[in-house]
Amino acid sequence: AQSVTQLDSQVPVFEEAPVELRCNYSSSVSVYLFWYVQYPNQGLQLLLKYLSGSTLVESINGFEAEFNKSQTSFHLRKPSVHISDTAEYFCAVSDGSETSYDKVIFGPGTSLSVIP
Amino acid sequence: NAGVTQTPKFRILKIGQSMTLQCTQDMNHNYMYWYRQDPGMGLKLIYYSVGAGITDKGEVPNGYNVSRSTTEDFPLRLELAAPSQTSVYFCASSYSGQGAHGYTFGSGTRLTVV
């Protein structure tokens, strides 16, 4: 069964500094990988996803994540964070098989706090 | 387009009481899910449904029940509420079973059992 590890439970970072949120998953033949963001008192929103093709995927608000199969990682990065990026970030994985249903497994989350 | 709507947003229950958390979606998604979120634990799947009339257990189904009589609605029933069920509950839906199109989440129901 898949599992997801997010190594940092809390990441404080100063405004306009770069940030990396780490995510590792257990190995599988093929996977779909996701990052979701949860702003305070809201539900989760899909930030970006890797299904196949280019290993570097980007979101519309400047985040990017790189799929690294050899290291089974999908770290999330942003070169310059804003106060509005303060939120909880969840890495998620599914097996990406062709069966009718495959569970999406969510990591425990990383709380990103951007300091003015 | 409302997406996924959950009601109520907040609720306090006494031990032993029952309640139903409502979830409805207007995107014609076949797949629907109930998760609970506890601090530092991420999301745990309670129940899921792959279509009207079909439901199955997730990781933590004990103490809960679901039904799926229509594509739009997926209510979660708590029988005999216990303090361990204090949590934030999220309903979600998706177009595909592998989540490749992403999940759409509701805004959550914060439940406290006292």
mmCIF file of N, CA, C and O in Angstrom, chain B residues 18-72:
data_model
loop_
_atom_site.group_PDB
_atom_site.id
_atom_site.type_symbol
_atom_site.label_atom_id
_atom_site.label_comp_id
_atom_site.label_asym_id
_atom_site.label_seq_id
_atom_site.Cartn_x
_atom_site.Cartn_y
_atom_site.Cartn_z
ATOM 1 N N SER B 18 -26.921 11.265 18.016
ATOM 2 C CA SER B 18 -26.677 10.932 16.617
ATOM 3 C C SER B 18 -26.883 12.164 15.751
ATOM 4 O O SER B 18 -27.578 13.103 16.153
ATOM 5 N N MET B 19 -26.260 12.151 14.589
ATOM 6 C CA MET B 19 -26.481 13.246 13.640
ATOM 7 C C MET B 19 -26.065 12.813 12.238
ATOM 8 O O MET B 19 -25.342 11.826 12.071
ATOM 9 N N THR B 20 -26.533 13.569 11.276
ATOM 10 C CA THR B 20 -26.164 13.341 9.884
ATOM 11 C C THR B 20 -25.468 14.570 9.331
ATOM 12 O O THR B 20 -25.988 15.683 9.449
ATOM 13 N N LEU B 21 -24.297 14.362 8.773
ATOM 14 C CA LEU B 21 -23.575 15.414 8.071
ATOM 15 C C LEU B 21 -23.975 15.329 6.595
ATOM 16 O O LEU B 21 -23.873 14.267 5.972
ATOM 17 N N GLN B 22 -24.429 16.462 6.092
ATOM 18 C CA GLN B 22 -24.911 16.471 4.714
ATOM 19 C C GLN B 22 -23.808 16.879 3.744
ATOM 20 O O GLN B 22 -22.960 17.722 4.056
ATOM 21 N N CYS B 23 -23.832 16.273 2.567
ATOM 22 C CA CYS B 23 -22.892 16.613 1.504
ATOM 23 C C CYS B 23 -23.608 16.493 0.164
ATOM 24 O O CYS B 23 -24.217 15.446 -0.116
ATOM 25 N N THR B 24 -23.513 17.522 -0.642
ATOM 26 C CA THR B 24 -24.099 17.479 -1.969
ATOM 27 C C THR B 24 -23.162 18.148 -2.968
ATOM 28 O O THR B 24 -22.483 19.108 -2.640
ATOM 29 N N GLN B 25 -23.114 17.575 -4.179
ATOM 30 C CA GLN B 25 -22.262 18.158 -5.219
ATOM 31 C C GLN B 25 -23.067 18.313 -6.508
ATOM 32 O O GLN B 25 -23.956 17.522 -6.784
ATOM 33 N N ASP B 26 -22.715 19.337 -7.267
ATOM 34 C CA ASP B 26 -23.465 19.638 -8.481
ATOM 35 C C ASP B 26 -22.614 19.490 -9.739
ATOM 36 O O ASP B 26 -22.890 20.122 -10.762
ATOM 37 N N MET B 27 -21.587 18.665 -9.666
ATOM 38 C CA MET B 27 -20.668 18.493 -10.798
ATOM 39 C C MET B 27 -20.874 17.161 -11.510
ATOM 40 O O MET B 27 -20.101 16.807 -12.404
ATOM 41 N N ASN B 28 -21.878 16.417 -11.092
ATOM 42 C CA ASN B 28 -22.170 15.107 -11.683
ATOM 43 C C ASN B 28 -20.998 14.124 -11.544
ATOM 44 O O ASN B 28 -20.771 13.275 -12.415
ATOM 45 N N HIS B 29 -20.246 14.271 -10.433
ATOM 46 C CA HIS B 29 -19.143 13.350 -10.166
ATOM 47 C C HIS B 29 -19.676 12.023 -9.639
ATOM 48 O O HIS B 29 -20.542 12.002 -8.771
ATOM 49 N N ASN B 30 -19.131 10.934 -10.159
ATOM 50 C CA ASN B 30 -19.544 9.628 -9.650
ATOM 51 C C ASN B 30 -18.898 9.309 -8.301
ATOM 52 O O ASN B 30 -19.475 8.628 -7.478
ATOM 53 N N TYR B 31 -17.660 9.770 -8.102
ATOM 54 C CA TYR B 31 -16.896 9.383 -6.926
ATOM 55 C C TYR B 31 -17.066 10.429 -5.833
ATOM 56 O O TYR B 31 -16.873 11.623 -6.059
ATOM 57 N N MET B 32 -17.399 9.941 -4.641
ATOM 58 C CA MET B 32 -17.521 10.833 -3.494
ATOM 59 C C MET B 32 -16.867 10.188 -2.278
ATOM 60 O O MET B 32 -16.792 8.958 -2.176
ATOM 61 N N TYR B 33 -16.407 11.039 -1.343
ATOM 62 C CA TYR B 33 -15.585 10.574 -0.227
ATOM 63 C C TYR B 33 -15.919 11.359 1.036
ATOM 64 O O TYR B 33 -16.294 12.531 0.972
ATOM 65 N N TRP B 34 -15.747 10.693 2.164
ATOM 66 C CA TRP B 34 -15.769 11.368 3.450
ATOM 67 C C TRP B 34 -14.430 11.150 4.137
ATOM 68 O O TRP B 34 -13.965 10.021 4.259
ATOM 69 N N TYR B 35 -13.836 12.259 4.583
ATOM 70 C CA TYR B 35 -12.585 12.221 5.326
ATOM 71 C C TYR B 35 -12.790 12.897 6.678
ATOM 72 O O TYR B 35 -13.618 13.781 6.823
ATOM 73 N N ARG B 36 -11.972 12.492 7.615
ATOM 74 C CA ARG B 36 -11.842 13.253 8.846
ATOM 75 C C ARG B 36 -10.415 13.752 8.958
ATOM 76 O O ARG B 36 -9.475 13.082 8.512
ATOM 77 N N GLN B 37 -10.279 14.956 9.516
ATOM 78 C CA GLN B 37 -8.970 15.573 9.649
ATOM 79 C C GLN B 37 -8.712 15.876 11.113
ATOM 80 O O GLN B 37 -9.445 16.638 11.736
ATOM 81 N N ASP B 38 -7.659 15.280 11.641
ATOM 82 C CA ASP B 38 -7.242 15.530 13.012
ATOM 83 C C ASP B 38 -5.859 16.167 12.987
ATOM 84 O O ASP B 38 -5.050 15.861 12.107
ATOM 85 N N PRO B 39 -5.566 17.047 13.925
ATOM 86 C CA PRO B 39 -4.294 17.784 13.908
ATOM 87 C C PRO B 39 -3.076 16.874 13.781
ATOM 88 O O PRO B 39 -2.924 15.916 14.535
ATOM 89 N N GLY B 40 -2.211 17.164 12.811
ATOM 90 C CA GLY B 40 -0.985 16.405 12.623
ATOM 91 C C GLY B 40 -1.166 15.021 12.031
ATOM 92 O O GLY B 40 -0.190 14.274 11.883
ATOM 93 N N MET B 41 -2.403 14.670 11.699
ATOM 94 C CA MET B 41 -2.677 13.308 11.205
ATOM 95 C C MET B 41 -3.075 13.283 9.744
ATOM 96 O O MET B 41 -3.299 12.221 9.177
ATOM 97 N N GLY B 42 -3.180 14.417 9.115
ATOM 98 C CA GLY B 42 -3.615 14.435 7.725
ATOM 99 C C GLY B 42 -5.077 14.064 7.601
ATOM 100 O O GLY B 42 -5.878 14.290 8.509
ATOM 101 N N LEU B 43 -5.415 13.485 6.491
ATOM 102 C CA LEU B 43 -6.792 13.098 6.210
ATOM 103 C C LEU B 43 -6.922 11.585 6.261
ATOM 104 O O LEU B 43 -6.110 10.871 5.674
ATOM 105 N N LYS B 44 -7.950 11.115 6.934
ATOM 106 C CA LYS B 44 -8.230 9.690 6.977
ATOM 107 C C LYS B 44 -9.565 9.429 6.293
ATOM 108 O O LYS B 44 -10.568 10.081 6.601
ATOM 109 N N LEU B 45 -9.570 8.462 5.383
ATOM 110 C CA LEU B 45 -10.772 8.151 4.625
ATOM 111 C C LEU B 45 -11.735 7.340 5.475
ATOM 112 O O LEU B 45 -11.372 6.289 6.017
ATOM 113 N N ILE B 46 -12.977 7.795 5.566
ATOM 114 C CA ILE B 46 -13.987 7.112 6.365
ATOM 115 C C ILE B 46 -14.780 6.151 5.479
ATOM 116 O O ILE B 46 -14.848 4.958 5.739
ATOM 117 N N TYR B 47 -15.413 6.694 4.464
ATOM 118 C CA TYR B 47 -16.182 5.924 3.493
ATOM 119 C C TYR B 47 -16.015 6.578 2.129
ATOM 120 O O TYR B 47 -15.716 7.758 2.028
ATOM 121 N N TYR B 48 -16.259 5.801 1.100
ATOM 122 C CA TYR B 48 -16.277 6.351 -0.236
ATOM 123 C C TYR B 48 -17.372 5.687 -1.056
ATOM 124 O O TYR B 48 -17.930 4.657 -0.664
ATOM 125 N N SER B 49 -17.678 6.306 -2.189
ATOM 126 C CA SER B 49 -18.720 5.787 -3.077
ATOM 127 C C SER B 49 -18.267 5.968 -4.521
ATOM 128 O O SER B 49 -17.749 7.024 -4.885
ATOM 129 N N VAL B 50 -18.470 4.939 -5.330
ATOM 130 C CA VAL B 50 -18.080 5.015 -6.740
ATOM 131 C C VAL B 50 -19.277 5.283 -7.639
ATOM 132 O O VAL B 50 -19.125 5.324 -8.858
ATOM 133 N N GLY B 51 -20.424 5.472 -7.032
ATOM 134 C CA GLY B 51 -21.615 5.783 -7.805
ATOM 135 C C GLY B 51 -22.850 5.576 -6.956
ATOM 136 O O GLY B 51 -22.773 5.008 -5.854
ATOM 137 N N ALA B 52 -23.981 6.033 -7.448
ATOM 138 C CA ALA B 52 -25.232 5.898 -6.703
ATOM 139 C C ALA B 52 -25.491 4.430 -6.382
ATOM 140 O O ALA B 52 -25.365 3.560 -7.251
ATOM 141 N N GLY B 53 -25.799 4.174 -5.127
ATOM 142 C CA GLY B 53 -26.099 2.831 -4.667
ATOM 143 C C GLY B 53 -24.898 1.991 -4.283
ATOM 144 O O GLY B 53 -25.060 0.846 -3.828
ATOM 145 N N ILE B 54 -23.677 2.539 -4.434
ATOM 146 C CA ILE B 54 -22.456 1.766 -4.157
ATOM 147 C C ILE B 54 -21.585 2.538 -3.162
ATOM 148 O O ILE B 54 -21.158 3.659 -3.445
ATOM 149 N N THR B 55 -21.353 1.920 -2.008
ATOM 150 C CA THR B 55 -20.484 2.532 -1.007
ATOM 151 C C THR B 55 -19.530 1.480 -0.469
ATOM 152 O O THR B 55 -19.790 0.276 -0.558
ATOM 153 N N ASP B 56 -18.430 1.943 0.110
ATOM 154 C CA ASP B 56 -17.464 1.013 0.689
ATOM 155 C C ASP B 56 -16.686 1.712 1.800
ATOM 156 O O ASP B 56 -16.608 2.942 1.856
ATOM 157 N N LYS B 57 -16.124 0.873 2.690
ATOM 158 C CA LYS B 57 -15.409 1.394 3.842
ATOM 159 C C LYS B 57 -14.027 1.895 3.459
ATOM 160 O O LYS B 57 -13.375 1.345 2.582
ATOM 161 N N GLY B 58 -13.601 2.928 4.175
ATOM 162 C CA GLY B 58 -12.243 3.407 4.043
ATOM 163 C C GLY B 58 -11.394 2.906 5.199
ATOM 164 O O GLY B 58 -11.591 1.801 5.695
ATOM 165 N N GLU B 59 -10.462 3.756 5.666
ATOM 166 C CA GLU B 59 -9.540 3.359 6.725
ATOM 167 C C GLU B 59 -10.171 3.343 8.106
ATOM 168 O O GLU B 59 -9.807 2.538 8.959
ATOM 169 N N VAL B 60 -11.102 4.272 8.366
ATOM 170 C CA VAL B 60 -11.625 4.463 9.721
ATOM 171 C C VAL B 60 -13.153 4.504 9.722
ATOM 172 O O VAL B 60 -13.755 5.502 10.105
ATOM 173 N N PRO B 61 -13.833 3.421 9.343
ATOM 174 C CA PRO B 61 -15.293 3.473 9.202
ATOM 175 C C PRO B 61 -16.096 3.266 10.486
ATOM 176 O O PRO B 61 -17.305 3.562 10.512
ATOM 177 N N ASN B 62 -15.430 2.780 11.548
ATOM 178 C CA ASN B 62 -16.192 2.411 12.746
ATOM 179 C C ASN B 62 -16.884 3.616 13.362
ATOM 180 O O ASN B 62 -16.273 4.659 13.608
ATOM 181 N N GLY B 63 -18.173 3.459 13.640
ATOM 182 C CA GLY B 63 -18.963 4.518 14.248
ATOM 183 C C GLY B 63 -19.679 5.392 13.244
ATOM 184 O O GLY B 63 -20.373 6.338 13.635
ATOM 185 N N TYR B 64 -19.521 5.087 11.967
ATOM 186 C CA TYR B 64 -20.124 5.885 10.899
ATOM 187 C C TYR B 64 -20.894 4.993 9.930
ATOM 188 O O TYR B 64 -20.606 3.814 9.788
ATOM 189 N N ASN B 65 -21.848 5.617 9.248
ATOM 190 C CA ASN B 65 -22.547 4.949 8.156
ATOM 191 C C ASN B 65 -22.815 5.955 7.049
ATOM 192 O O ASN B 65 -22.912 7.163 7.311
ATOM 193 N N VAL B 66 -22.934 5.451 5.830
ATOM 194 C CA VAL B 66 -23.225 6.326 4.696
ATOM 195 C C VAL B 66 -24.293 5.691 3.822
ATOM 196 O O VAL B 66 -24.605 4.500 3.940
ATOM 197 N N SER B 67 -24.843 6.511 2.941
ATOM 198 C CA SER B 67 -25.743 6.031 1.902
ATOM 199 C C SER B 67 -25.528 6.890 0.666
ATOM 200 O O SER B 67 -25.017 8.014 0.753
ATOM 201 N N ARG B 68 -25.888 6.363 -0.479
ATOM 202 C CA ARG B 68 -25.729 7.128 -1.723
ATOM 203 C C ARG B 68 -26.912 6.779 -2.622
ATOM 204 O O ARG B 68 -26.822 5.948 -3.510
ATOM 205 N N SER B 69 -28.017 7.431 -2.381
ATOM 206 C CA SER B 69 -29.221 7.142 -3.147
ATOM 207 C C SER B 69 -29.249 7.926 -4.471
ATOM 208 O O SER B 69 -29.945 7.532 -5.412
ATOM 209 N N THR B 70 -28.522 9.031 -4.538
ATOM 210 C CA THR B 70 -28.442 9.825 -5.766
ATOM 211 C C THR B 70 -26.985 10.150 -6.070
ATOM 212 O O THR B 70 -26.117 10.044 -5.192
ATOM 213 N N THR B 71 -26.710 10.563 -7.282
ATOM 214 C CA THR B 71 -25.347 10.975 -7.639
ATOM 215 C C THR B 71 -24.920 12.190 -6.825
ATOM 216 O O THR B 71 -23.760 12.331 -6.464
ATOM 217 N N GLU B 72 -25.865 13.074 -6.518
ATOM 218 C CA GLU B 72 -25.524 14.354 -5.907
ATOM 219 C C GLU B 72 -25.239 14.269 -4.410
ATOM 220 O O GLU B 72 -24.439 15.030 -3.882
#
